[in-house]
mmCIF file of C-alpha atoms and ligand atoms in Angstrom:
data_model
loop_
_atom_site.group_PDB
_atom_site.id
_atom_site.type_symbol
_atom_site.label_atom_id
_atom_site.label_comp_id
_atom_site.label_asym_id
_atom_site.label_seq_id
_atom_site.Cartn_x
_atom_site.Cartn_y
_atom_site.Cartn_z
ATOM 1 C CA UNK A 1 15.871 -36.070 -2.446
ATOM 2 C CA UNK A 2 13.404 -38.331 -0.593
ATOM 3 C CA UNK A 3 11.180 -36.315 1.812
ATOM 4 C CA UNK A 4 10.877 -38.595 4.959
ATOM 5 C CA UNK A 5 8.357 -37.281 7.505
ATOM 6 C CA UNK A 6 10.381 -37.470 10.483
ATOM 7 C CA UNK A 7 13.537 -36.006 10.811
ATOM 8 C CA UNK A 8 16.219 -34.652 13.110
ATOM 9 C CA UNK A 9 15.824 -31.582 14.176
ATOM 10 C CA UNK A 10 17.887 -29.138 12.167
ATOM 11 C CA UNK A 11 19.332 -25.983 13.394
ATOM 12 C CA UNK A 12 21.609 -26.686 16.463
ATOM 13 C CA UNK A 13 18.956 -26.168 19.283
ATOM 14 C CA UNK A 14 19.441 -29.160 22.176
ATOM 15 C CA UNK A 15 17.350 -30.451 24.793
ATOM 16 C CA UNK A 16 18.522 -32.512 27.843
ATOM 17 C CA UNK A 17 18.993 -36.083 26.884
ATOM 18 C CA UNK A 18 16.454 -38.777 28.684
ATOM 19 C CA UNK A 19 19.803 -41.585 29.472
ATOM 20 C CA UNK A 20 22.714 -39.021 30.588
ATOM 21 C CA UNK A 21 20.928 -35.504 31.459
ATOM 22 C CA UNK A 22 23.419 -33.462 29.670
ATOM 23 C CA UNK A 23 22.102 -31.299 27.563
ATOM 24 C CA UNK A 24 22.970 -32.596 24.639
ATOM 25 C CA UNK A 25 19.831 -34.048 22.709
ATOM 26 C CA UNK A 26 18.448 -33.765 19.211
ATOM 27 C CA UNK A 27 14.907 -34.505 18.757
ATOM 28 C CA UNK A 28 13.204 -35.935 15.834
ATOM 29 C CA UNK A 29 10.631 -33.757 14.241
ATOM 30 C CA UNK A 30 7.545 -34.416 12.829
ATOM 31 C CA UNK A 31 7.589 -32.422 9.549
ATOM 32 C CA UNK A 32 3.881 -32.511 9.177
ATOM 33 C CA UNK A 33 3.162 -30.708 12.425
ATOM 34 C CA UNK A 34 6.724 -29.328 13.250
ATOM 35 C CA UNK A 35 6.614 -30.498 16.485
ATOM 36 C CA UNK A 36 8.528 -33.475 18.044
ATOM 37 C CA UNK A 37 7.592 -36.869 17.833
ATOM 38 C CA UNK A 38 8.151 -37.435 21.749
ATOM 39 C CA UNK A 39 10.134 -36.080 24.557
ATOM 40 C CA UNK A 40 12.393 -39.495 24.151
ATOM 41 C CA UNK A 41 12.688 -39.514 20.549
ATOM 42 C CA UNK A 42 15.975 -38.418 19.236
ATOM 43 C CA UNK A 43 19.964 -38.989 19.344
ATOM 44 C CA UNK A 44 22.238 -37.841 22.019
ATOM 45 C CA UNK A 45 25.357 -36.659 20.140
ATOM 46 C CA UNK A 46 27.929 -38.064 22.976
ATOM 47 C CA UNK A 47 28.221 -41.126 20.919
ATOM 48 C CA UNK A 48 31.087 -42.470 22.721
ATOM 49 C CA UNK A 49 30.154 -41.830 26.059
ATOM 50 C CA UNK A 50 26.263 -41.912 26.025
ATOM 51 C CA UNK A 51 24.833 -43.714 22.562
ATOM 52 C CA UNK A 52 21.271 -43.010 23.376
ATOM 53 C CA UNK A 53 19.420 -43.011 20.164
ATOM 54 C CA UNK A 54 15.989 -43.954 19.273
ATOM 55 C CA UNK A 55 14.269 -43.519 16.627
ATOM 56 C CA UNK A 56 10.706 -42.546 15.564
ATOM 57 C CA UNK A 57 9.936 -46.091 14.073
ATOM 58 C CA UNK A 58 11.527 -47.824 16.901
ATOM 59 C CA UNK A 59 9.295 -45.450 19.173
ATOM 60 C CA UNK A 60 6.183 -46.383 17.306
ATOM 61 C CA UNK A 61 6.923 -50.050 17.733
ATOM 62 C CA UNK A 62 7.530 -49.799 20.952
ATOM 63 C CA UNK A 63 4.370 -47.761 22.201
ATOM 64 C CA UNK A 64 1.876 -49.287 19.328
ATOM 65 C CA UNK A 65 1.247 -45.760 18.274
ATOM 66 C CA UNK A 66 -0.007 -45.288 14.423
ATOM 67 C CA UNK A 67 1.878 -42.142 13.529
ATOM 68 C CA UNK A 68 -0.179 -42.120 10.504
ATOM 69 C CA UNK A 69 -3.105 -40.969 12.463
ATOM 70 C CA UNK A 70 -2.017 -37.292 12.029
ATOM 71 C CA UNK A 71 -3.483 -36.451 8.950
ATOM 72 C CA UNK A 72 -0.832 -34.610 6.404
ATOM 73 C CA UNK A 73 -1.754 -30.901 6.198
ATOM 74 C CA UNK A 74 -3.355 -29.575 2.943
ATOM 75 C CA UNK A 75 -0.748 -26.980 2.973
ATOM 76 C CA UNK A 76 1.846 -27.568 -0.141
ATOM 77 C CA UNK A 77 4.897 -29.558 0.518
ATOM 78 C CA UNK A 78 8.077 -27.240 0.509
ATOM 79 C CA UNK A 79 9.757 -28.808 -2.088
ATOM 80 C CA UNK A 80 7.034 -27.489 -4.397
ATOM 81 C CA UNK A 81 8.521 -24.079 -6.062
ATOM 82 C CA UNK A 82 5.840 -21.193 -5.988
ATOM 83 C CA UNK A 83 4.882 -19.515 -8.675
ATOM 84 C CA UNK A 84 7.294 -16.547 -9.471
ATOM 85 C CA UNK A 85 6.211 -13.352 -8.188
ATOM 86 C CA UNK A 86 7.054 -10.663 -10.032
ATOM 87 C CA UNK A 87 9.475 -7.206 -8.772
ATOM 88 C CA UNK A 88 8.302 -3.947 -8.419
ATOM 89 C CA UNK A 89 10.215 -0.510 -8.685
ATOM 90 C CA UNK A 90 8.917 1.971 -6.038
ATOM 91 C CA UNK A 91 6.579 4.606 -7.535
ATOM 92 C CA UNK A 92 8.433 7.328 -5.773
ATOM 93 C CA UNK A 93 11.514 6.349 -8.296
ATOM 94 C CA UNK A 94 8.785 7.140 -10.948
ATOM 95 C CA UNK A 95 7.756 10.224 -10.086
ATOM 96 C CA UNK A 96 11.156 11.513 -9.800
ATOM 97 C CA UNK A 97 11.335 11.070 -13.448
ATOM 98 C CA UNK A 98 8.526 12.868 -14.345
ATOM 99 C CA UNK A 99 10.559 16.282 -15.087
ATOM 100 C CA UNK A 100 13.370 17.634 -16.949
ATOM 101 C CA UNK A 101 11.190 17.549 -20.359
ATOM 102 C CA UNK A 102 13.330 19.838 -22.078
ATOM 103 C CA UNK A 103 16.188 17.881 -22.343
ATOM 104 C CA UNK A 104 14.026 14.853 -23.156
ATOM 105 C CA UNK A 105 14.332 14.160 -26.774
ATOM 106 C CA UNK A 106 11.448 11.932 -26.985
ATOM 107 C CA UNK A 107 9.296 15.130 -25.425
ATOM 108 C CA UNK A 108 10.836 17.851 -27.894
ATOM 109 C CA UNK A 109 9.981 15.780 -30.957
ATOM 110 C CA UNK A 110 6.286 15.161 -29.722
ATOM 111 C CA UNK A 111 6.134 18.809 -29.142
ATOM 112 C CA UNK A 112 7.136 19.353 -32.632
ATOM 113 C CA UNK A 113 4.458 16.727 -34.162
ATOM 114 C CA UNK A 114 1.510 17.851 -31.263
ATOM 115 C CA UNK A 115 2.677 21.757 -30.299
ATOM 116 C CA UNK A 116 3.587 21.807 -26.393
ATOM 117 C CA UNK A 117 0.336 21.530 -24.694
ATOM 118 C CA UNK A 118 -0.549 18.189 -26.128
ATOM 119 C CA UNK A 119 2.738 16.721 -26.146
ATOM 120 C CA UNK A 120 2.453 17.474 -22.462
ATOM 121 C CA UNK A 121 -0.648 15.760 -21.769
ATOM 122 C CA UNK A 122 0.256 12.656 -23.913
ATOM 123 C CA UNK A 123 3.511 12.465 -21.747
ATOM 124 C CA UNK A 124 1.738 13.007 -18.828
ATOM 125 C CA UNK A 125 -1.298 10.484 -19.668
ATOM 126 C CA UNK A 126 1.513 7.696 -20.324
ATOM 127 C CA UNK A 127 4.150 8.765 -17.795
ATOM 128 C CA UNK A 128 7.047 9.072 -19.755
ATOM 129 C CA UNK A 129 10.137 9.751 -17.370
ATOM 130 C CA UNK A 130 13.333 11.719 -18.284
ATOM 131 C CA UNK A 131 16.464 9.040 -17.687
ATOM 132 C CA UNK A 132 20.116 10.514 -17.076
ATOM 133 C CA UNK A 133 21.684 7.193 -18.230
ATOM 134 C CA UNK A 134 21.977 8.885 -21.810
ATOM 135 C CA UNK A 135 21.663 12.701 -22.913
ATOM 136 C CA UNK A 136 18.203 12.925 -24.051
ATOM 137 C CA UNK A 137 16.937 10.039 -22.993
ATOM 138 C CA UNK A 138 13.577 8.654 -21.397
ATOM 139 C CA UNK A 139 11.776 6.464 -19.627
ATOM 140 C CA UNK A 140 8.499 4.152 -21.063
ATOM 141 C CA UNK A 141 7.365 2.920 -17.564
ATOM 142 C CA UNK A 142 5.690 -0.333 -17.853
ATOM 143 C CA UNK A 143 2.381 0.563 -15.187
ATOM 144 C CA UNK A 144 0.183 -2.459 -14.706
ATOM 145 C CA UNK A 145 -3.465 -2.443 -14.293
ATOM 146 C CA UNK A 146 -3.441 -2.420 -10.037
ATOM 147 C CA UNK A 147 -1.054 0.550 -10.544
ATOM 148 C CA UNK A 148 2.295 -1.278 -9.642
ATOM 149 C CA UNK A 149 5.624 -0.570 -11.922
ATOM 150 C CA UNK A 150 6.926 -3.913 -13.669
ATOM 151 C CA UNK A 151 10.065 -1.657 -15.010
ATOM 152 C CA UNK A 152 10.974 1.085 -17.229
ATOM 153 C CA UNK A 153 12.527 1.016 -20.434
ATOM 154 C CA UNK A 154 14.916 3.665 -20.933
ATOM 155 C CA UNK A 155 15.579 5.014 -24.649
ATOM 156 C CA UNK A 156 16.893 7.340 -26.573
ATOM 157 C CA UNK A 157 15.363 9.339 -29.833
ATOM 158 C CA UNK A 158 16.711 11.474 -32.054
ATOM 159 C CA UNK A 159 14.902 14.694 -31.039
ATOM 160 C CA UNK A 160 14.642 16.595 -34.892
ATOM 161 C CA UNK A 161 13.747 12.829 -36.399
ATOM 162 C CA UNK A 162 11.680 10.820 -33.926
ATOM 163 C CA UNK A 163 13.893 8.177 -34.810
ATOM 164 C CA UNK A 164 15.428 5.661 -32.048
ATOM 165 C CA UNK A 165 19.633 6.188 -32.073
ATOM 166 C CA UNK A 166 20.736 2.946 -33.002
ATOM 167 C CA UNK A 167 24.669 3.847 -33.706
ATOM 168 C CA UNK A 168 26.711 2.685 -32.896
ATOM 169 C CA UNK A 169 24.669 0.301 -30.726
ATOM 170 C CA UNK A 170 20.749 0.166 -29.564
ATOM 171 C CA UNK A 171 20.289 2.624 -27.165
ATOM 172 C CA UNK A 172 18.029 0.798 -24.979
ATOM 173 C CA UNK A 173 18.435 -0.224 -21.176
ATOM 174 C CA UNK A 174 16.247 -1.197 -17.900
ATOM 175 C CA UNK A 175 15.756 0.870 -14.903
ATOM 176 C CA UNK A 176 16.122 -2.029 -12.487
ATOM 177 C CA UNK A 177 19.351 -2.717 -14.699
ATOM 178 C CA UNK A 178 20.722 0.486 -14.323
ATOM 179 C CA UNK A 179 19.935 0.771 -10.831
ATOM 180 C CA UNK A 180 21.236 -2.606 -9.997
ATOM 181 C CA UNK A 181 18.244 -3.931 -8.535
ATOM 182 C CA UNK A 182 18.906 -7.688 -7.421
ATOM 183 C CA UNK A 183 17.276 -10.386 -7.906
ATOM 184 C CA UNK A 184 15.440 -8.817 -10.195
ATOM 185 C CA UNK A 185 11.860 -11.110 -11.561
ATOM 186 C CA UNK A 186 10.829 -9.052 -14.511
ATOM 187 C CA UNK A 187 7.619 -9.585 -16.059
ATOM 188 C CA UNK A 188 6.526 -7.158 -18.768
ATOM 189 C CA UNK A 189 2.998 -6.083 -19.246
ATOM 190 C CA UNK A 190 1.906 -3.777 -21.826
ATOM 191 C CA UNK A 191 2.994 -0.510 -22.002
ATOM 192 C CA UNK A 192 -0.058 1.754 -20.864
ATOM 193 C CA UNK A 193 -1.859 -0.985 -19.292
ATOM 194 C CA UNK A 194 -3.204 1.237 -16.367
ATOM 195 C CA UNK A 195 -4.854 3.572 -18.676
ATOM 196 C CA UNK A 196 -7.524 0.565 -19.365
ATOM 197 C CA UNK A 197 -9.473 1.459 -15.808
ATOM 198 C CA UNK A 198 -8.933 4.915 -16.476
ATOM 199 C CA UNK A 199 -11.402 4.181 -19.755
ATOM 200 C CA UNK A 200 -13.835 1.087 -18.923
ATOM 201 C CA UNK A 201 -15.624 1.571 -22.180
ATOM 202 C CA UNK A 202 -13.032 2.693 -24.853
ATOM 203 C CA UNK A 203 -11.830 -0.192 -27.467
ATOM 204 C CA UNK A 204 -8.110 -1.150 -27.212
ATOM 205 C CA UNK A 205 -5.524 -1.285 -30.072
ATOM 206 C CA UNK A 206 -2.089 -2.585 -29.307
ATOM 207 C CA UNK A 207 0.901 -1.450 -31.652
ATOM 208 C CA UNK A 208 4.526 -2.896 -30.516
ATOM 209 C CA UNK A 209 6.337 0.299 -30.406
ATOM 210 C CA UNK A 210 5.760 2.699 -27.334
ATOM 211 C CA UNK A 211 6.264 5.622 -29.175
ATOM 212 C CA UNK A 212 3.523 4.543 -31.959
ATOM 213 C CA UNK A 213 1.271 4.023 -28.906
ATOM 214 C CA UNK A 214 1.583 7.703 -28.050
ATOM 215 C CA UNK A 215 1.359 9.095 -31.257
ATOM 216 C CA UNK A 216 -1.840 7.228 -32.159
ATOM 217 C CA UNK A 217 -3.256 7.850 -29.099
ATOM 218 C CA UNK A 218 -2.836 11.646 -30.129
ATOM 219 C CA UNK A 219 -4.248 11.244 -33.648
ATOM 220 C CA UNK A 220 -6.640 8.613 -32.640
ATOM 221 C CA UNK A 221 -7.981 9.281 -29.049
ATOM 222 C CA UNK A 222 -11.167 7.097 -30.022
ATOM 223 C CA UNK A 223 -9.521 4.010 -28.662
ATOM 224 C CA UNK A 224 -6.819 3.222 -25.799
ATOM 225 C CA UNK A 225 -3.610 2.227 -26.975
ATOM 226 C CA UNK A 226 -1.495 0.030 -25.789
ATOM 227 C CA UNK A 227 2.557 -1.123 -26.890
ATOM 228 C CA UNK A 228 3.782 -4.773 -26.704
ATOM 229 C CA UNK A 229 7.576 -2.821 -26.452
ATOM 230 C CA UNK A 230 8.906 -5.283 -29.059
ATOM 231 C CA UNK A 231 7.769 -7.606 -31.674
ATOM 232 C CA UNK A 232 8.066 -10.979 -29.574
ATOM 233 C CA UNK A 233 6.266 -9.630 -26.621
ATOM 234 C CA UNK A 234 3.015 -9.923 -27.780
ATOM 235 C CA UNK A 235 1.141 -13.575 -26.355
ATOM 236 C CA UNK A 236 -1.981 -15.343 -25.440
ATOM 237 C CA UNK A 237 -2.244 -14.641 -21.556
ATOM 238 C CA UNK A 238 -1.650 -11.107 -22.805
ATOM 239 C CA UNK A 239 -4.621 -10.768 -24.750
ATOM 240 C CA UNK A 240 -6.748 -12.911 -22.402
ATOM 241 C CA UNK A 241 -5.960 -10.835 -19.703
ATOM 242 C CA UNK A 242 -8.445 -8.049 -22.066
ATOM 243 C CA UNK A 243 -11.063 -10.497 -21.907
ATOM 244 C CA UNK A 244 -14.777 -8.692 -22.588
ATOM 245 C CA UNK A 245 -12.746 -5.568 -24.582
ATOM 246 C CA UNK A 246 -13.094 -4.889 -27.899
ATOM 247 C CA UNK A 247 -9.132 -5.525 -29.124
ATOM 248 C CA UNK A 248 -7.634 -4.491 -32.275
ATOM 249 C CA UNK A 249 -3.688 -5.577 -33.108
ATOM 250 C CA UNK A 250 -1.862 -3.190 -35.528
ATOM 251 C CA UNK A 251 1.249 -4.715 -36.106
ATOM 252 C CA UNK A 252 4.240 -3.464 -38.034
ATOM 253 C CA UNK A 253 4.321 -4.527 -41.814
ATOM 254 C CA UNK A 254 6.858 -6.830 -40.753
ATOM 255 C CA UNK A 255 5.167 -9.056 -37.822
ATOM 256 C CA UNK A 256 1.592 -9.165 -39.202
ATOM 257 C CA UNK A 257 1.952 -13.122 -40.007
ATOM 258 C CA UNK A 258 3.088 -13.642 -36.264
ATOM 259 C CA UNK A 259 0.045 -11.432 -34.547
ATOM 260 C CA UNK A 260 -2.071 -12.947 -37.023
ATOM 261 C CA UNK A 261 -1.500 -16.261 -35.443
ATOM 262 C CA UNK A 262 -1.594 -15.122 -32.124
ATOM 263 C CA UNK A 263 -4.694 -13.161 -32.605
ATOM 264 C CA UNK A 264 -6.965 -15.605 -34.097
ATOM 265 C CA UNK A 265 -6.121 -18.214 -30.751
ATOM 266 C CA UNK A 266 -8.124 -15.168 -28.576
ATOM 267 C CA UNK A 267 -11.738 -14.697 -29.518
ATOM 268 C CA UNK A 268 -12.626 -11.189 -29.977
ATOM 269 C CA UNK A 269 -9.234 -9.887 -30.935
ATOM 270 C CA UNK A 270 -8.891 -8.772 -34.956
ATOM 271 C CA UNK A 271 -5.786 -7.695 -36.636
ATOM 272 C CA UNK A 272 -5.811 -4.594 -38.413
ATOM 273 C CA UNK A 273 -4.275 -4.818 -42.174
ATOM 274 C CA UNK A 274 -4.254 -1.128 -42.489
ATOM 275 C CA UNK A 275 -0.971 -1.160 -43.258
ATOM 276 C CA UNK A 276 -0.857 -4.353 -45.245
ATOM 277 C CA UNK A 277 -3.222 -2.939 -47.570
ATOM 278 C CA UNK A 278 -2.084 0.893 -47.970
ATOM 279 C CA UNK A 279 2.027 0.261 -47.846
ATOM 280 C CA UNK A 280 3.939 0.546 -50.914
ATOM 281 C CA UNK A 281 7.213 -1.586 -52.302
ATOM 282 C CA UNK A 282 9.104 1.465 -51.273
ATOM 283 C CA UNK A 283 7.206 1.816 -47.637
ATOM 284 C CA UNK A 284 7.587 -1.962 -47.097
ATOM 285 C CA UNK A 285 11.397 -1.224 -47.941
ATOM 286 C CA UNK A 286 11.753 1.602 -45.139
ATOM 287 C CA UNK A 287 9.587 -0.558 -43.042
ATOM 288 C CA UNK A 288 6.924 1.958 -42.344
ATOM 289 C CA UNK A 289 5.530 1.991 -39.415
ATOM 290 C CA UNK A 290 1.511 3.273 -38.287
ATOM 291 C CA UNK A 291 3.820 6.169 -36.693
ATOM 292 C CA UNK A 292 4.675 7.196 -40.284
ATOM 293 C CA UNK A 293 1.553 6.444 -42.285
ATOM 294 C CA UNK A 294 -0.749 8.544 -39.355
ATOM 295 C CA UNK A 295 2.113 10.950 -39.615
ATOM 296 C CA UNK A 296 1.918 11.467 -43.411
ATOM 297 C CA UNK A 297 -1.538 10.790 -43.739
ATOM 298 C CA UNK A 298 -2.505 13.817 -40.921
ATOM 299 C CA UNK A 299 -0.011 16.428 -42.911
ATOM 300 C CA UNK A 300 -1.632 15.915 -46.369
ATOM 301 C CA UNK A 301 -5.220 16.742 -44.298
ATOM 302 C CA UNK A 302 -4.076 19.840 -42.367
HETATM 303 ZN ZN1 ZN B 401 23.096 -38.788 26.408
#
């Protein structure tokens, strides 16, 4: 659509035409400035009986004014889309799901790997929320770095295993899904992101699961970890955005080709092949993950 400066005045407000009084008059509006062009600019809508209509160019004409003497404000034209903003979930909705641990069967099985007290802290340190929307289920609430929730992803473990329930379908799900939240702009940052103020100087390592994030920050409290929450959410801005941190990727056996690429386009990131170099034919066949290699590796020390 061509965007004329001057226009009729939209919205149904009328003024009291200049040829028959009644009030009855739509100005013409100057879009830069919002204000009309003159007090006898505009078109009386009693075209049958009245007809008066003159127009901004006619006006200019007539008076030898230079309209373009008003310089166009630096503002941005509307027809310009702004950048998307994204949504927010209200901390208090948080909070609310910080209880309930017990029937949390992400919790229990952390318990089981960490005894109570640290599973508690490590839930605590990270968040994690207790979710109704399944028996057993929880919350990984994505926190960025000024503090504001982006979403939570709700899941559900096996509690004995550690293992996500898959059957008969992916048990996974979005807060601002479940709570119908509309519209809805989601935009994902990493899972644990506002633990990076909370520890200026620590290194960071990402991993993609949330889970593996939690248990490696348990075994491995050296650095501050970080989860992508899935394979394909791992990017450039992401990694930028940890400019002037030391950044270490530890992907799962089957994505280190992708992070590899990804990594080397963001200076001072490596990619760990811990797991490329220790997994066997029958651990690349299970698709072990750091979760189980840290997992195995800490039993055969204690
Ligand atoms: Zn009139």
């Amino acid at each position: 659509m061509a965007d004329y400066r001057f226009a009729l005045e939209k919205g149904g407000r009328k003024v009291p035409c200049p040829a028959c009084k009644r009030i009855r008059f739509v100005p013409y509006i100057d879009t830069y400035t919002g204000e009309p062009v003159a007090s006898e600019v505009g078109r009386c809508d009693r075209e049958d009986s009245c007809g008066y209509h003159l127009t901004p160019s006619e006006y200019f004409y007539m008076t030898g004014k230079n309209p373009f003497s008003t310089p166009r404000p630096a503002r941005k034209p509307q027809t310009e889309p702004e950048p998307e903003q994204p949504s927010f979930i209200d901390t208090e909705i948080m909070r609310a799901s910080m209880t309930g641990y017990n029937q949390n069967n992400h919790c229990r099985w952390l318990c089981s790997v960490f005894g109570e007290q640290k599973a508690f802290d490590l839930t605590a340190v990270y968040k994690i929320g207790t979710s109704k929307h399944w028996p057993g289920s929880c919350v990984f609430w994505q926190i960025d770095r000024d503090g504001k929730i982006r979403t939570g992803k709700i899941m559900l473990y096996d509690s004995l295993t550690g293992r996500r329930v898959i059957k008969p379908f992916p048990h996974v799900n979005w807060v601002h899904k479940v709570m119908k939240i509309e519209p809805y702009t989601l935009q994902q940052c990493l899972f644990g992101e506002h633990l990076l103020s909370l520890d200026g100087e620590k290194p960071v390592a990402i991993v993609e699961s949330e889970k593996t994030a939690i248990v490696a920050s348990g075994f491995i409290p050296e650095y501050v970890w970080l989860a992508t929450a899935g394979k394909h959410n791992l990017n450039t801005d992401k990694l930028k955005s940890l400019c002037g941190r030391k950044v270490t990727l530890y992907p799962d056996l089957m994505a280190f080709d992708k992070w590899k690429v990804i990594a080397d386009r963001v200076p001072g990131v490596t990619v760990s092949d811990l797991l490329e170099r220790r997994a066997s034919e029958a651990d690349r066949a299970a698709g072990l993950d750091l979760v189980d290699y840290l997992l195995r590796e800490n039993r055969q020390t204690a």
